[in-house]
CSV table of C-alpha atoms in Angstrom, one decimal:
chain,number,residue,atom,x,y,z
U,1,GLN,CA,28.0,-70.3,-60.2
U,2,VAL,CA,28.4,-67.8,-63.1
U,3,GLN,CA,27.7,-64.2,-62.1
U,4,LEU,CA,27.9,-60.9,-63.9
U,5,GLN,CA,27.7,-58.0,-61.5
U,6,GLN,CA,27.1,-54.6,-63.1
U,7,SER,CA,27.7,-51.2,-61.9
U,8,GLY,CA,25.1,-48.9,-60.5
U,9,ALA,CA,22.7,-46.4,-62.2
U,10,GLU,CA,24.2,-43.3,-63.7
U,11,LEU,CA,22.7,-39.9,-64.4
U,12,VAL,CA,24.8,-38.0,-66.9
U,13,LYS,CA,24.6,-34.8,-68.9
U,14,PRO,CA,24.4,-34.6,-72.7
U,15,GLY,CA,27.7,-34.5,-74.4
U,16,SER,CA,29.5,-36.2,-71.6
U,17,SER,CA,30.8,-39.8,-71.3
U,18,VAL,CA,30.1,-42.7,-69.1
U,19,LYS,CA,31.9,-45.9,-68.1
U,20,MET,CA,30.1,-48.9,-66.8
U,21,SER,CA,31.5,-52.2,-65.5
U,22,CYS,CA,30.5,-55.8,-65.6
U,23,LYS,CA,32.4,-57.9,-63.0
U,24,ALA,CA,32.5,-61.6,-63.7
U,25,SER,CA,32.7,-64.5,-61.3
U,26,GLY,CA,32.4,-68.2,-61.2
U,27,TYR,CA,34.3,-69.1,-64.3
U,28,THR,CA,37.5,-68.3,-66.2
U,29,PHE,CA,37.0,-64.8,-67.3
U,30,THR,CA,39.4,-65.0,-70.3
U,31,SER,CA,37.5,-68.0,-71.8
U,32,TYR,CA,34.2,-66.4,-72.8
U,33,TYR,CA,33.2,-63.5,-74.9
U,34,ILE,CA,31.3,-60.7,-73.0
U,35,TYR,CA,28.5,-59.1,-75.0
U,36,TRP,CA,26.8,-55.7,-74.4
U,37,ILE,CA,23.1,-55.2,-75.1
U,38,LYS,CA,21.1,-52.0,-75.0
U,39,GLN,CA,17.4,-51.7,-74.0
U,40,ARG,CA,15.7,-48.3,-74.3
U,41,PRO,CA,12.7,-47.7,-71.8
U,42,GLY,CA,9.8,-49.7,-73.0
U,43,GLN,CA,11.6,-50.9,-76.1
U,44,GLY,CA,13.3,-54.0,-77.4
U,45,LEU,CA,16.9,-55.5,-77.2
U,46,GLU,CA,19.7,-54.2,-79.4
U,47,TRP,CA,23.3,-55.9,-79.7
U,48,ILE,CA,26.0,-53.4,-79.2
U,49,GLY,CA,29.0,-55.8,-79.6
U,50,ARG,CA,31.4,-58.1,-77.9
U,51,ILE,CA,34.8,-58.5,-76.4
U,52,GLY,CA,37.0,-61.3,-75.9
U,53,PRO,CA,38.7,-60.8,-72.6
U,54,GLY,CA,41.5,-63.1,-73.3
U,55,SER,CA,42.5,-61.6,-76.7
U,56,GLY,CA,41.0,-58.2,-76.4
U,57,ASP,CA,39.3,-58.9,-79.7
U,58,THR,CA,36.3,-56.6,-80.3
U,59,ASN,CA,33.3,-56.6,-82.7
U,60,TYR,CA,31.0,-53.7,-82.7
U,61,ASN,CA,27.6,-53.3,-84.3
U,62,GLU,CA,28.2,-50.6,-87.0
U,63,LYS,CA,25.4,-48.5,-85.4
U,64,PHE,CA,27.5,-48.3,-82.3
U,65,LYS,CA,31.0,-47.6,-83.7
U,66,GLY,CA,32.3,-44.4,-82.2
U,67,LYS,CA,29.7,-44.5,-79.6
U,68,ALA,CA,30.8,-47.6,-77.5
U,69,THR,CA,34.2,-48.7,-76.5
U,70,PHE,CA,34.9,-52.0,-74.8
U,71,THR,CA,37.8,-52.8,-72.5
U,72,VAL,CA,38.7,-55.4,-70.0
U,73,ASP,CA,40.8,-55.6,-66.8
U,74,LYS,CA,41.9,-59.3,-66.6
U,75,SER,CA,43.3,-58.8,-63.1
U,76,SER,CA,39.8,-58.1,-61.6
U,77,SER,CA,37.8,-60.1,-64.2
U,78,THR,CA,35.9,-57.0,-65.2
U,79,ALA,CA,34.6,-55.8,-68.5
U,80,TYR,CA,33.9,-52.1,-69.2
U,81,MET,CA,31.8,-50.3,-71.7
U,82,GLN,CA,32.3,-46.6,-72.3
U,83,LEU,CA,29.7,-44.5,-74.1
U,84,SER,CA,30.7,-41.1,-75.4
U,85,SER,CA,29.0,-38.0,-76.8
U,86,LEU,CA,25.8,-39.1,-74.8
U,87,THR,CA,22.4,-37.9,-76.0
U,88,PRO,CA,19.0,-38.5,-74.7
U,89,GLU,CA,18.7,-41.5,-77.2
U,90,ASP,CA,21.4,-43.2,-75.1
U,91,THR,CA,19.1,-43.3,-72.1
U,92,ALA,CA,18.7,-47.1,-71.6
U,93,VAL,CA,19.4,-50.1,-69.6
U,94,TYR,CA,22.8,-51.6,-70.7
U,95,TYR,CA,23.2,-55.4,-70.2
U,96,CYS,CA,26.3,-57.4,-70.2
U,97,ALA,CA,26.0,-61.1,-71.1
U,98,ARG,CA,28.0,-64.2,-71.6
U,99,GLU,CA,27.7,-66.9,-74.1
U,100,ASP,CA,28.0,-70.6,-73.2
U,101,GLY,CA,28.9,-73.5,-75.5
U,102,THR,CA,26.5,-75.7,-73.5
U,103,TYR,CA,23.7,-73.7,-74.9
U,104,TYR,CA,24.8,-73.3,-78.4
U,105,TYR,CA,26.6,-70.2,-77.6
U,106,SER,CA,23.4,-68.3,-76.8
U,107,PHE,CA,23.5,-65.6,-74.0
U,108,ALA,CA,23.0,-67.8,-71.1
U,109,TYR,CA,24.1,-65.5,-68.5
U,110,TRP,CA,23.1,-61.9,-68.0
U,111,GLY,CA,24.1,-59.0,-65.6
U,112,GLN,CA,21.3,-57.1,-63.8
U,113,GLY,CA,21.7,-54.2,-66.1
U,114,THR,CA,23.0,-50.5,-65.6
U,115,LEU,CA,20.6,-47.8,-66.2
U,116,VAL,CA,22.0,-44.8,-67.9
U,117,THR,CA,19.9,-41.6,-67.9
U,118,VAL,CA,21.1,-38.8,-70.1
U,119,SER,CA,19.6,-35.4,-68.9
U,120,SER,CA,20.5,-31.9,-68.3
M,1,ASP,CA,22.0,-57.4,-91.2
M,2,ILE,CA,19.7,-60.4,-90.5
M,3,GLN,CA,16.1,-59.3,-89.8
M,4,MET,CA,14.1,-61.1,-87.1
M,5,THR,CA,10.3,-60.5,-87.8
M,6,GLN,CA,8.5,-61.6,-84.6
M,7,SER,CA,4.7,-62.0,-84.3
M,8,PRO,CA,2.4,-61.3,-82.7
M,9,ALA,CA,3.5,-58.0,-81.1
M,10,SER,CA,1.1,-58.7,-78.3
M,11,LEU,CA,-1.0,-61.5,-77.1
M,12,SER,CA,-3.8,-62.1,-74.6
M,13,ALA,CA,-4.5,-65.7,-73.6
M,14,SER,CA,-6.4,-67.7,-70.9
M,15,LEU,CA,-4.8,-70.0,-68.4
M,16,ASP,CA,-4.1,-73.6,-69.8
M,17,GLU,CA,-4.3,-72.3,-73.3
M,18,ILE,CA,-1.8,-73.1,-76.0
M,19,VAL,CA,0.4,-70.0,-77.1
M,20,THR,CA,2.6,-69.8,-80.1
M,21,ILE,CA,5.0,-67.0,-80.9
M,22,THR,CA,7.0,-66.9,-84.2
M,23,CYS,CA,10.1,-65.5,-85.5
M,24,GLN,CA,10.9,-65.4,-89.3
M,25,ALA,CA,14.5,-64.9,-90.2
M,26,SER,CA,15.4,-63.0,-93.4
M,27,LEU,CA,18.3,-65.5,-94.2
M,28,ASP,CA,19.1,-69.0,-93.2
M,29,ILE,CA,20.5,-69.0,-89.6
M,30,GLY,CA,20.4,-72.7,-89.0
M,31,ASN,CA,19.8,-73.5,-85.4
M,32,TRP,CA,21.4,-70.4,-84.1
M,33,LEU,CA,18.2,-69.2,-82.5
M,34,ALA,CA,17.4,-68.6,-78.9
M,35,TRP,CA,14.3,-67.6,-77.1
M,36,TYR,CA,14.1,-65.3,-74.0
M,37,GLN,CA,11.5,-64.3,-71.4
M,38,GLN,CA,11.8,-60.9,-69.8
M,39,LYS,CA,9.8,-59.8,-66.7
M,40,PRO,CA,9.4,-56.2,-65.8
M,41,GLY,CA,12.7,-54.6,-64.4
M,42,LYS,CA,14.6,-58.0,-64.9
M,43,SER,CA,17.2,-59.3,-67.2
M,44,PRO,CA,16.1,-61.6,-70.1
M,45,GLN,CA,16.1,-65.2,-69.2
M,46,LEU,CA,17.0,-68.1,-71.6
M,47,LEU,CA,14.3,-70.4,-72.4
M,48,ILE,CA,15.3,-72.1,-75.6
M,49,TYR,CA,18.6,-72.5,-77.3
M,50,GLY,CA,19.7,-74.1,-80.6
M,51,ALA,CA,16.1,-73.4,-81.7
M,52,THR,CA,14.7,-76.4,-80.0
M,53,SER,CA,16.7,-77.3,-76.6
M,54,LEU,CA,15.1,-76.4,-73.4
M,55,ALA,CA,17.4,-74.4,-71.1
M,56,ASP,CA,18.0,-75.8,-67.5
M,57,GLY,CA,15.2,-75.2,-65.1
M,58,VAL,CA,12.7,-74.2,-67.8
M,59,PRO,CA,9.3,-75.8,-67.5
M,60,SER,CA,8.5,-78.5,-70.0
M,61,ARG,CA,5.6,-76.6,-71.2
M,62,PHE,CA,7.8,-74.4,-73.2
M,63,SER,CA,9.1,-75.9,-76.5
M,64,GLY,CA,10.8,-74.6,-79.6
M,65,SER,CA,10.6,-75.7,-83.2
M,66,ARG,CA,11.9,-74.8,-86.5
M,67,SER,CA,10.6,-75.0,-90.1
M,68,GLY,CA,13.2,-73.6,-92.5
M,69,THR,CA,13.7,-69.9,-91.6
M,70,GLN,CA,10.6,-69.8,-89.4
M,71,TYR,CA,11.0,-70.4,-85.7
M,72,SER,CA,8.3,-70.9,-83.1
M,73,LEU,CA,8.1,-70.9,-79.3
M,74,LYS,CA,5.1,-72.8,-78.0
M,75,ILE,CA,3.7,-72.7,-74.4
M,76,SER,CA,1.5,-75.8,-74.0
M,77,LYS,CA,-0.6,-74.7,-71.0
M,78,LEU,CA,-0.3,-71.1,-70.1
M,79,GLN,CA,0.4,-70.3,-66.5
M,80,VAL,CA,0.1,-67.1,-64.7
M,81,GLU,CA,3.9,-66.9,-64.2
M,82,ASP,CA,4.3,-67.0,-68.0
M,83,THR,CA,3.4,-63.4,-68.5
M,84,GLY,CA,6.0,-61.2,-69.8
M,85,ILE,CA,7.8,-60.2,-73.0
M,86,TYR,CA,9.4,-62.8,-75.2
M,87,TYR,CA,12.3,-62.3,-77.6
M,88,CYS,CA,14.0,-64.3,-80.2
M,89,LEU,CA,17.7,-63.9,-80.9
M,90,GLN,CA,19.6,-64.8,-83.9
M,91,HIS,CA,23.3,-65.3,-83.0
M,92,TYR,CA,24.4,-66.8,-86.4
M,93,SER,CA,25.8,-63.6,-87.9
M,94,ALA,CA,27.0,-60.3,-86.5
M,95,PRO,CA,25.4,-57.9,-85.8
M,96,TYR,CA,23.2,-60.4,-83.7
M,97,THR,CA,19.6,-59.3,-83.9
M,98,PHE,CA,16.6,-59.7,-81.6
M,99,GLY,CA,13.0,-59.9,-82.6
M,100,ALA,CA,10.8,-56.8,-81.6
M,101,GLY,CA,9.3,-58.8,-78.8
M,102,THR,CA,5.9,-60.2,-78.0
M,103,LYS,CA,4.0,-59.0,-74.9
M,104,LEU,CA,2.1,-61.9,-73.3
M,105,GLU,CA,-0.7,-61.1,-70.9
M,106,LEU,CA,-3.3,-63.3,-69.3
M,107,LYS,CA,-7.0,-62.7,-70.4
């Protein structure tokens, strides 16, 4: 079965960077885009962007350009998102998700989320 | 960016009541609309895809409909386990955008 396993919670200082992971299993990693979504505490969901693991093709929400960087390691079926120049506004749970053509390419599978807390 | 205007922001309903949540898209997005339920501390779960299709394992009391650029999620007989926050998502055009969410509680 499709699973997306995300890395653990991070406590980081303002101005620093953080890199989180999303390990995929149960399917051919290079065949589906991986999406990244942000959810601030008590707030709604925000689309950060996506990466195609096979091609390395990326699309970023303009709002997150310069903030987020997507990479993949095909050998380990893992997608990564790095966030830079962190501020308290970056404190959030970050989800990875995968689309599925069976479900009209909606986000059918989600990781459990990585909580990033930015605090001095 | 395509705006998704979701209403109501919160809703309190009784067991077995019919509940309807709507999302209005600012542009034509066709059937590229999904609905999600999120429980506290959990990831969103897919309920409806393609605007009207029920995801696997989702109870049949959930249904989705479309009228032009207005999309609705209906729960025909509210159950205890249906409490949570519901979001719509348009995935027609990047940046994909979510509705602001509807918090559903039991009265």
